[in-house]
mmCIF file of C-alpha atoms and ligand atoms in Angstrom:
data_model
loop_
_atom_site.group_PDB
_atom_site.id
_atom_site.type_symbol
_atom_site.label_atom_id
_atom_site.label_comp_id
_atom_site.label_asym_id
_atom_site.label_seq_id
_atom_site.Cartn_x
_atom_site.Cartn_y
_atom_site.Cartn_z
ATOM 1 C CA UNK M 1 111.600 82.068 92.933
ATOM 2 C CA UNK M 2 112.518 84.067 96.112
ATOM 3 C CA UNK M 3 114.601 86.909 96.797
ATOM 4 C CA UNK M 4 116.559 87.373 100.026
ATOM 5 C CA UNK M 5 116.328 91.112 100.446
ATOM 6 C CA UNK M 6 118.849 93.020 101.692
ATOM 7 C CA UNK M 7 118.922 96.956 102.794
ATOM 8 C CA UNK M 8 120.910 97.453 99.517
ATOM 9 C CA UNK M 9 118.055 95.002 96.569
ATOM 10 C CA UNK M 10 114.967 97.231 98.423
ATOM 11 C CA UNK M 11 116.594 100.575 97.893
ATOM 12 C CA UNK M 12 117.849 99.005 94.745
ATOM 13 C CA UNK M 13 114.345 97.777 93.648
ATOM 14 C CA UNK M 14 112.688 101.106 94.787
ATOM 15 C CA UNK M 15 114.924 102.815 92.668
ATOM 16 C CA UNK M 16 113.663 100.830 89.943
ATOM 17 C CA UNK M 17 110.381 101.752 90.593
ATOM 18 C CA UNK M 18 110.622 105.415 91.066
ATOM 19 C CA UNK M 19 112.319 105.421 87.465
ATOM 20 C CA UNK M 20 110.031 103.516 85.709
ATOM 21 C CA UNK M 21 107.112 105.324 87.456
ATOM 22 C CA UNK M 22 108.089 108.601 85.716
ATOM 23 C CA UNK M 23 106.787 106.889 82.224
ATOM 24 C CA UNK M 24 103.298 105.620 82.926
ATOM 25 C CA UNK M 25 99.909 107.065 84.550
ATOM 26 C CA UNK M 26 98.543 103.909 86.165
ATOM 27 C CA UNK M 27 100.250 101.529 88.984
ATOM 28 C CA UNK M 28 98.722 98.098 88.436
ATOM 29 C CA UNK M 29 99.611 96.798 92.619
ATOM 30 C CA UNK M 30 99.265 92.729 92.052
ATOM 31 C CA UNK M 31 98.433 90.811 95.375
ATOM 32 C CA UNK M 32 97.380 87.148 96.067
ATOM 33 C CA UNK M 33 94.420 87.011 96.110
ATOM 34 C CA UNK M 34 94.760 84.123 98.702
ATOM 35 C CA UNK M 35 96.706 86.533 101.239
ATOM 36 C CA UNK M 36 95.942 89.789 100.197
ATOM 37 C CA UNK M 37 97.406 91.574 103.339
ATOM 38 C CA UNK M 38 100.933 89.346 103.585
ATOM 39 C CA UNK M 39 101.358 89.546 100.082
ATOM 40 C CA UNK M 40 101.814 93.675 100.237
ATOM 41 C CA UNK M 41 104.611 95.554 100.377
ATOM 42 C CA UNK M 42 103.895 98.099 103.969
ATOM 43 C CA UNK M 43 105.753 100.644 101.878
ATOM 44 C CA UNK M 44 103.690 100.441 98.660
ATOM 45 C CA UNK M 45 102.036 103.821 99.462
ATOM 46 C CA UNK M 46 105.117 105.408 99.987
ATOM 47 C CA UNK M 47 107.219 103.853 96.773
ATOM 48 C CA UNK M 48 103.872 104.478 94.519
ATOM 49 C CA UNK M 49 103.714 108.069 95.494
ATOM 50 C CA UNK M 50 100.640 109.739 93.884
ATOM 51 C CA UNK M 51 100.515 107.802 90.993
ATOM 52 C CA UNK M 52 96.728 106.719 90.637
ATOM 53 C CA UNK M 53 96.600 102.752 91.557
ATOM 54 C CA UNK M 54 94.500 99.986 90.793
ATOM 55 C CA UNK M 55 95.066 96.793 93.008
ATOM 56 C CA UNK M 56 94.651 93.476 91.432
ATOM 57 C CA UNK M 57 93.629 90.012 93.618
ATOM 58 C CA UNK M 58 95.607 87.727 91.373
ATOM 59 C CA UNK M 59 95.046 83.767 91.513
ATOM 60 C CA UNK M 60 91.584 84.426 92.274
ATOM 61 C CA UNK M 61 90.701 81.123 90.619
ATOM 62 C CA UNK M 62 92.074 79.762 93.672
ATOM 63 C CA UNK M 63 91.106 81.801 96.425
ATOM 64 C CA UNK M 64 87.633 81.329 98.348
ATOM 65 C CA UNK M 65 85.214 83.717 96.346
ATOM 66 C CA UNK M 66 83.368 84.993 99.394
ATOM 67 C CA UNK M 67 86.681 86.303 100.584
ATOM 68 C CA UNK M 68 87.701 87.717 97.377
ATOM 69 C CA UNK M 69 84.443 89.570 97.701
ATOM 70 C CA UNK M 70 84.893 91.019 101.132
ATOM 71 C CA UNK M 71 88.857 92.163 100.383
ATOM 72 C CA UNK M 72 88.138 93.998 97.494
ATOM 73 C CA UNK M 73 85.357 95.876 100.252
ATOM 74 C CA UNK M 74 88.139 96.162 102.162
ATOM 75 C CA UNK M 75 90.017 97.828 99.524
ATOM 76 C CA UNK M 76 87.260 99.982 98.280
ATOM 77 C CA UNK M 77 86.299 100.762 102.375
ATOM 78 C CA UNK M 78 90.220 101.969 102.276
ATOM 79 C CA UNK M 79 89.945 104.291 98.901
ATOM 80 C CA UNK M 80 91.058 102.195 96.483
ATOM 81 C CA UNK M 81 90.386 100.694 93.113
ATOM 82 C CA UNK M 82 90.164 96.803 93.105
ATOM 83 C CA UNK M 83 89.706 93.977 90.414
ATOM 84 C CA UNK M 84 90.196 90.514 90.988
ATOM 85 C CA UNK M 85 91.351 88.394 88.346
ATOM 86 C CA UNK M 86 93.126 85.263 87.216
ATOM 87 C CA UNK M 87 96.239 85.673 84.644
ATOM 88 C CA UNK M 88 96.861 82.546 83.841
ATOM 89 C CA UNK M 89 93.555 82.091 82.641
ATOM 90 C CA UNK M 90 92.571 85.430 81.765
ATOM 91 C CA UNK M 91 89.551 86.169 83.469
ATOM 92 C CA UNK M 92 89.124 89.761 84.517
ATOM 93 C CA UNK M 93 91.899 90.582 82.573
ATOM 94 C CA UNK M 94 90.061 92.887 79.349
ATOM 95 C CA UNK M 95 88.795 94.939 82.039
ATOM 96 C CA UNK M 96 91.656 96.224 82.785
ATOM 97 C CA UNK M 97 91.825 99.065 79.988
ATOM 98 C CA UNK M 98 88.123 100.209 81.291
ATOM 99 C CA UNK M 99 89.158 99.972 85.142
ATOM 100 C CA UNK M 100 92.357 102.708 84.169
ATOM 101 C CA UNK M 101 90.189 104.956 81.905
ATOM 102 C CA UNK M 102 87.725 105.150 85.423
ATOM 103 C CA UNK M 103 90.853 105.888 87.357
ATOM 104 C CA UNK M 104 92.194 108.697 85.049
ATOM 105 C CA UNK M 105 88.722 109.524 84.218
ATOM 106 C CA UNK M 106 88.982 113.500 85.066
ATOM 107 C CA UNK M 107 92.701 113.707 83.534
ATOM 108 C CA UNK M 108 91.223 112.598 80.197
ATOM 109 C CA UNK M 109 88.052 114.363 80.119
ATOM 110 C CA UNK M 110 90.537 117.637 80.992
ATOM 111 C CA UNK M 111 91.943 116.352 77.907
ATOM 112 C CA UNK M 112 88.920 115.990 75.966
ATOM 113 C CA UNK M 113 87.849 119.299 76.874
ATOM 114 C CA UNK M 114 91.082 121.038 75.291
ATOM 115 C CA UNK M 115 90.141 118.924 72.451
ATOM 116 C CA UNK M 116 93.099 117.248 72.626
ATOM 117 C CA UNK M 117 92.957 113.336 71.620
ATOM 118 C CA UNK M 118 94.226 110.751 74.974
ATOM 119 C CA UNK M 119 97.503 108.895 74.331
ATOM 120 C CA UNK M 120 96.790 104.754 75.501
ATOM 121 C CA UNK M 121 97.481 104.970 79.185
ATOM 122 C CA UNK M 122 100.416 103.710 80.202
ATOM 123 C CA UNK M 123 100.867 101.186 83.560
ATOM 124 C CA UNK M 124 103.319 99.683 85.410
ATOM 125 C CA UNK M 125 102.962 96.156 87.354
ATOM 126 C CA UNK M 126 104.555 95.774 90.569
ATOM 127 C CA UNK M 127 104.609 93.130 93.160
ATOM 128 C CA UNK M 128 106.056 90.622 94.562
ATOM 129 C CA UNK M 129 108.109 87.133 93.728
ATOM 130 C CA UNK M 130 105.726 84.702 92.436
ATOM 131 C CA UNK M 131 102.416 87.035 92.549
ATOM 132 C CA UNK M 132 102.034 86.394 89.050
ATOM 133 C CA UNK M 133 103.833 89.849 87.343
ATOM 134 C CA UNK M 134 105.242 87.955 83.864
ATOM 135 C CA UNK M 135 102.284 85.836 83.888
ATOM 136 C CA UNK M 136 99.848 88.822 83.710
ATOM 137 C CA UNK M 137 102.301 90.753 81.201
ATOM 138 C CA UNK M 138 102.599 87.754 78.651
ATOM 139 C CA UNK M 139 98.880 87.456 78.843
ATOM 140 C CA UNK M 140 98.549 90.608 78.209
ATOM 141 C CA UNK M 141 100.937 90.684 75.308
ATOM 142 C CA UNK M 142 99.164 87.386 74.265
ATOM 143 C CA UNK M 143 102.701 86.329 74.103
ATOM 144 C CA UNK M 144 105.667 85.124 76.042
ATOM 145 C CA UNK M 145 107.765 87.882 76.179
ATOM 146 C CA UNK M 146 108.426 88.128 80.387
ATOM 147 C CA UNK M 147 110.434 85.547 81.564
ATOM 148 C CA UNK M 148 109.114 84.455 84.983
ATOM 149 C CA UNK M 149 111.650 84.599 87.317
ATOM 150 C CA UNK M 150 113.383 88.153 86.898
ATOM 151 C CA UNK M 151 115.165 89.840 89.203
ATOM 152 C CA UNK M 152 115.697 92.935 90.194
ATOM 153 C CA UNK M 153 119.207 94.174 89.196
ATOM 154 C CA UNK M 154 118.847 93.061 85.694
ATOM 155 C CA UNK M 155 118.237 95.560 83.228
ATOM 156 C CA UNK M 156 117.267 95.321 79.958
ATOM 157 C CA UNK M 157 115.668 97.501 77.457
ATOM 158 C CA UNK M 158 112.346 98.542 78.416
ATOM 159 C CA UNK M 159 109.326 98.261 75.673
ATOM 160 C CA UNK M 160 105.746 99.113 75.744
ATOM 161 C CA UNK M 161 102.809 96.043 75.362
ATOM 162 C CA UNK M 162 99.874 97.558 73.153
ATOM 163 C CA UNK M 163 96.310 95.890 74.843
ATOM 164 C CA UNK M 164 93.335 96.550 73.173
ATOM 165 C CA UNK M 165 94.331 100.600 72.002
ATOM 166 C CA UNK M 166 93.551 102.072 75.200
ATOM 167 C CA UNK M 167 95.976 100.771 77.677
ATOM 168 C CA UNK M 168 99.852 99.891 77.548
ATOM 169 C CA UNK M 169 102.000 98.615 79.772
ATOM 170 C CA UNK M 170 105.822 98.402 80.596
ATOM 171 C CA UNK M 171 106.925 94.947 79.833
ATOM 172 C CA UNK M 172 109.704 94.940 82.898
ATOM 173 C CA UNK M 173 107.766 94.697 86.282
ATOM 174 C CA UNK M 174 108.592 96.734 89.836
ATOM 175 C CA UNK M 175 109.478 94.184 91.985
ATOM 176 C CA UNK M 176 108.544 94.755 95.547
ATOM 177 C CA UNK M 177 109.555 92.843 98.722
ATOM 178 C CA UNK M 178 107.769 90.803 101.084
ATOM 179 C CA UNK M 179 107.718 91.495 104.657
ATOM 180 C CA UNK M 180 107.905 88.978 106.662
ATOM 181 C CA UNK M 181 109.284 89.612 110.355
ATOM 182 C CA UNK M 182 106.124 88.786 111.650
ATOM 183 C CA UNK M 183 106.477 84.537 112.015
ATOM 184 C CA UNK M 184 102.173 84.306 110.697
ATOM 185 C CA UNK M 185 102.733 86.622 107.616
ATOM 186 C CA UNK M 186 106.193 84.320 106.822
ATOM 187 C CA UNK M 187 103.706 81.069 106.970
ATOM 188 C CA UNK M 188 101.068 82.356 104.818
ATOM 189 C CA UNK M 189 103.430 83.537 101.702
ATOM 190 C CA UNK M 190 105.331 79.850 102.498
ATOM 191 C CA UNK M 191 102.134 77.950 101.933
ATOM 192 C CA UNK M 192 101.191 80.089 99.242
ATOM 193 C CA UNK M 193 104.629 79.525 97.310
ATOM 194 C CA UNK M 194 105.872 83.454 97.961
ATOM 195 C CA UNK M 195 108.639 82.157 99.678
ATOM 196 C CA UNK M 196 110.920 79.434 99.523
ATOM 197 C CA UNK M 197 109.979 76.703 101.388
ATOM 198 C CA UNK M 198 113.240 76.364 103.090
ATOM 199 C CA UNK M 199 113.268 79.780 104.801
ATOM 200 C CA UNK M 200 110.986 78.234 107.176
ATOM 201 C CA UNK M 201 110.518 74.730 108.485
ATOM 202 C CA UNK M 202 108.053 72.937 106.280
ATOM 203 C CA UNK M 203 105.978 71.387 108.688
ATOM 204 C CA UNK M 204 105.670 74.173 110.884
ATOM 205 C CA UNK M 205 104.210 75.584 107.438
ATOM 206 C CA UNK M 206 101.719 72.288 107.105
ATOM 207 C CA UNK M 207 100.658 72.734 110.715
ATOM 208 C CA UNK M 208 99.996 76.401 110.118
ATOM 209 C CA UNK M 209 97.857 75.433 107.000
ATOM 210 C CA UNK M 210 96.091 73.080 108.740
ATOM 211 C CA UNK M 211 95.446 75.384 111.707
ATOM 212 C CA UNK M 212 93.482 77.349 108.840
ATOM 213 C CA UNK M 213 91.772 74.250 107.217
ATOM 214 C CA UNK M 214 90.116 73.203 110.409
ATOM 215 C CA UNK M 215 88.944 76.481 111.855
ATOM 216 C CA UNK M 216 87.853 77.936 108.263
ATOM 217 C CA UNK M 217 87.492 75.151 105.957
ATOM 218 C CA UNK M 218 86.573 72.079 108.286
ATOM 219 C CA UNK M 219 85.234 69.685 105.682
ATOM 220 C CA UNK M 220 87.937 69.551 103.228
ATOM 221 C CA UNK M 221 90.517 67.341 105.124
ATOM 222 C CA UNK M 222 87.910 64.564 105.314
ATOM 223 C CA UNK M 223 87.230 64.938 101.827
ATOM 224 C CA UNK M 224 90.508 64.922 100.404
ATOM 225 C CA UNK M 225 92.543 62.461 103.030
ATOM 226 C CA UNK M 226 89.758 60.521 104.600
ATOM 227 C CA UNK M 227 90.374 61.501 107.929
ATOM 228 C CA UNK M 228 87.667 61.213 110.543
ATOM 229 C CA UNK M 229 86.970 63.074 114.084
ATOM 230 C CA UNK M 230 88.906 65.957 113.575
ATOM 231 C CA UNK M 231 89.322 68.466 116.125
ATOM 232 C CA UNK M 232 87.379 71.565 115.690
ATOM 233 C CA UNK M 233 90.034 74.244 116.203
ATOM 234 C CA UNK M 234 93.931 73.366 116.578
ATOM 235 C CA UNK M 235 94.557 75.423 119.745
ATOM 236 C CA UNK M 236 98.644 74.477 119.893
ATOM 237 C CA UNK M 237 101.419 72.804 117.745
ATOM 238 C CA UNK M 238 100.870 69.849 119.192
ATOM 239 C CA UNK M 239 97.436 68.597 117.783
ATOM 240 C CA UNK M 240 98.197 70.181 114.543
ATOM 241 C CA UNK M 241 101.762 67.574 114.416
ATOM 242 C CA UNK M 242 98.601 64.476 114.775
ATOM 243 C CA UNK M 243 96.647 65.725 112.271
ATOM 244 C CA UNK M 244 99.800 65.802 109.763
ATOM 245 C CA UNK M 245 100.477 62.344 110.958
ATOM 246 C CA UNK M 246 97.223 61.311 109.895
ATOM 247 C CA UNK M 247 97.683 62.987 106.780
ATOM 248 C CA UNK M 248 101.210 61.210 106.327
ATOM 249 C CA UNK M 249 99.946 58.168 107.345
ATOM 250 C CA UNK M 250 97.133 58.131 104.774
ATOM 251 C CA UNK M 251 99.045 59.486 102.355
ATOM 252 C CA UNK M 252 102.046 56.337 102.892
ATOM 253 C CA UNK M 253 104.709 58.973 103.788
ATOM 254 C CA UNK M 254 106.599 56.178 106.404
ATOM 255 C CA UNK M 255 110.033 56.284 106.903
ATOM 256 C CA UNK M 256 111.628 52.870 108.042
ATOM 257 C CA UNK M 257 110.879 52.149 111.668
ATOM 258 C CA UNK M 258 106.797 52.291 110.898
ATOM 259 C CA UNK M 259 107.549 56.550 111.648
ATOM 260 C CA UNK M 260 105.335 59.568 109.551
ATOM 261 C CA UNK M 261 108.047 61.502 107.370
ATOM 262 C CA UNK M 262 106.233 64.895 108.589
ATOM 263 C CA UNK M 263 108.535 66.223 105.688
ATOM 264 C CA UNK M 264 106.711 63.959 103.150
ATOM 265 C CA UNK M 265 103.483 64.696 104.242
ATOM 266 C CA UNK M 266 103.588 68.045 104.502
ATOM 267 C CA UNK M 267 104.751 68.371 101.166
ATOM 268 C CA UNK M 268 101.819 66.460 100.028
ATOM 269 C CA UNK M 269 99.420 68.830 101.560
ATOM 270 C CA UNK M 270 101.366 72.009 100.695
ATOM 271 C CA UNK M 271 101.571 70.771 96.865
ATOM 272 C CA UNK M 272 97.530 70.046 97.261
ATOM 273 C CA UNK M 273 96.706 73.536 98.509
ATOM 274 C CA UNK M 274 99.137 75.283 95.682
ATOM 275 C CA UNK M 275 97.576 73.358 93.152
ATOM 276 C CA UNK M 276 94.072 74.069 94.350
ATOM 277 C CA UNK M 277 93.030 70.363 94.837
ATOM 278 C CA UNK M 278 91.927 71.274 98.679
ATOM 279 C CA UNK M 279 89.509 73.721 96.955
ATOM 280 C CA UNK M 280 89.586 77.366 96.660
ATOM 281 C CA UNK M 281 90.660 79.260 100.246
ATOM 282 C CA UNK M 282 91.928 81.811 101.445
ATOM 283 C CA UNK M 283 94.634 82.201 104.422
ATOM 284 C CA UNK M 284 93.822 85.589 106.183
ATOM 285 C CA UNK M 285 90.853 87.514 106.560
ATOM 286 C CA UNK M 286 90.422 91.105 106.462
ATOM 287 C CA UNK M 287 89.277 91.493 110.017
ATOM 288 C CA UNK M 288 92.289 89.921 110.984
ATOM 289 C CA UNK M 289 95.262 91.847 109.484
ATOM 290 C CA UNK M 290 94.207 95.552 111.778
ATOM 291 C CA UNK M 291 95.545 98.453 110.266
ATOM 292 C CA UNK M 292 96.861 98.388 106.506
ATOM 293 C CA UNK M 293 98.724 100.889 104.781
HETATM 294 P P1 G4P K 1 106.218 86.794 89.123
HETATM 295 O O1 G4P K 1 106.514 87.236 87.725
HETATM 296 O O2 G4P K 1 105.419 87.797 89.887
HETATM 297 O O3 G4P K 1 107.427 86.337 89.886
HETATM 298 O O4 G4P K 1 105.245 85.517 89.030
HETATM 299 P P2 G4P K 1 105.002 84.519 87.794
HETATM 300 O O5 G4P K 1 104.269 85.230 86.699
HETATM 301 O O6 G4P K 1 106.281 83.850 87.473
HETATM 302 O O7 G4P K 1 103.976 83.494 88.438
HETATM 303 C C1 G4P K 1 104.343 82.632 89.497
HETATM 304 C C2 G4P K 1 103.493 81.374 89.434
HETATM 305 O O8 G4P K 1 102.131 81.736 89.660
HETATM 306 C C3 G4P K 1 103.515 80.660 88.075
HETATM 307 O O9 G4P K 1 103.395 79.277 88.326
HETATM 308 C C4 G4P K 1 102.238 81.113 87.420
HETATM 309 O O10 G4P K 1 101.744 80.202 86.477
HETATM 310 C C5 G4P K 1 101.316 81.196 88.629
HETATM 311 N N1 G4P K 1 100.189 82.138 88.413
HETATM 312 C C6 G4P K 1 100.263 83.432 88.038
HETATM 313 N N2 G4P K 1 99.033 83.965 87.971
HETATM 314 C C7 G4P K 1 98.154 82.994 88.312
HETATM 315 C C8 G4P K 1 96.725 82.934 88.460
HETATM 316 O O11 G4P K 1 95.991 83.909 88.271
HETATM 317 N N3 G4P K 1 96.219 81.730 88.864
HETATM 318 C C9 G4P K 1 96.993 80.644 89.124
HETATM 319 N N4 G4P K 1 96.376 79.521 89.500
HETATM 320 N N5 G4P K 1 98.329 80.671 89.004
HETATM 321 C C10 G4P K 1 98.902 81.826 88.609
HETATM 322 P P3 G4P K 1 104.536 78.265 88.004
HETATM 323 O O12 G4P K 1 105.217 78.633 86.741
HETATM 324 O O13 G4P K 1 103.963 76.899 88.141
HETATM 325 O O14 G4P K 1 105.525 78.565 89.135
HETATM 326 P P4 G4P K 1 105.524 77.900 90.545
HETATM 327 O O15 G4P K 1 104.074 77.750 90.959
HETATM 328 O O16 G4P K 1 106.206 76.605 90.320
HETATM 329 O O17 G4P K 1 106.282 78.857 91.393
#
């Protein structure tokens, strides 16, 4: 789903947050793992406060492992705690319990000490449309009990989600907002399904895709659409538009007249990427994104 955010859902939705971040100990910050950087809120730092964070590369089962490997260094290089994992299958996911108790570590053994017995810590999951928030709270409640797809706007009674004992977590996410205002960070959470496809032009969203797959990934569109004597960077619009048209051509997306249906094809390879059939890969390096908050 996608939000269009106005000045009055952010101070809305950070509202949210700062209310529901009086009840817990532990912000669980989910990114893609694909686009780390684009899929951040710049003002997570600010909206989190001093509440101790762990940041979670979500949909790592389909981001490129060797990337995974050098955000999280990126993460750690910046101060922060980082775990990638995949909620929809679970993996990575039990650790969470143990990741928090590191985090909190010197609160509880200040606890300890007064011989007083730690309460389950309590965390809070905010993000972004479509980073996977309901998905990693009903797998964590090993039921479906977030509907994917809220909103923010909508209350309803807040519960807790027992895991394990040692962890809990609010069963209403914080829902952030993208930022997008710079035209390469709107492509990247387009392709990844962030953002509705038609707040951008879809092909313009296949060519930037393909920009990627050539320079970073440059066996994958022979494998997957046959396609022969690629190019080995796509320097301008232009040869990225005839490598779609090879795709669409391939792929039988003709119009009448003999013509590509750039439309149709880029559909086909945006679908293909989402669904992980182009292989796991990521869209943005660390080195690339300069300064994060
Ligand atoms: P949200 O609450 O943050 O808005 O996200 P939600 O859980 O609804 O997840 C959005 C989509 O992402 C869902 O796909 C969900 O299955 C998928 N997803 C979440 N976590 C993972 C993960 O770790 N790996 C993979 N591969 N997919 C994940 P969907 O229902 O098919 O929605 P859509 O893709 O049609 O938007």
């Amino acid at each position: 789903m996608t939000i269009q955010w106005f000045p009055g859902h952010m101070t809305r939705a950070r509202r949210q947050i700062e209310e529901k971040l009086k009840l817990i100990d532990v912000v669980f910050e989910l990114l893609d793992a694909r686009i780390p950087a684009s899929s951040r809120n710049p003002m997570v730092d600010e909206i989190t406060g001093s509440k101790p964070r762990l940041v979670l590369l979500n949909k790592a089962d389909l981001a490129d492992p060797e990337q995974t490997a050098e955000w999280s260094r990126y993460f750690r290089d910046k101060g922060l705690a980082v775990h990638a994992i995949d909620a929809n299958a679970g993996s990575g996911v039990k650790e969470l319990a143990g990741k928090s108790k590191e985090l909190l570590k010197e609160k509880i053994d200040r606890q300890l000490a007064k011989g007083m017995k730690p309460r389950p810590i309590r965390a809070l999951i905010v993000g972004i449309p479509n980073v996977g928030k309901s998905t990693l709270i009903n797998r964590l409640a090993g039921r479906n009990i977030a509907q994917t797809g809220d909103r923010p706007g909508v209350t309803k009674g807040q519960q807790w989600i027992r895991f394990g004992g040692e962890l809990e977590l609010l069963d209403t996410p914080g829902i952030l907002w993208p930022k997008f205002d710079d035209p390469i960070v709107g492509f990247r959470l387009a392709a990844t399904g962030a953002i509705k496809e038609d707040v951008l032009h879809l092909d313009e969203v296949a060519c930037f895709v393909l920009k990627v797959l050539v320079e970073e990934y440059g066996t994958v569109l022979g494998e997957r659409y046959g396609l022969t004597e690629l190019p080995s960077e796509l320097p301008d619009m232009q040869t990225a538009v005839e490598v779609l048209e090879s795709i669409g051509k391939r792929r039988g997306c003709i119009v009448s007249g003999g013509h590509v249906d750039y439309e149709k094809a880029a559909t086909v390879l945006l679908r293909d990427l989402r669904s992980g059939k182009l292989g796991r890969m990521t869209l943005e390096r660390p080195d690339a994104t300069g300064e994060l908050a």
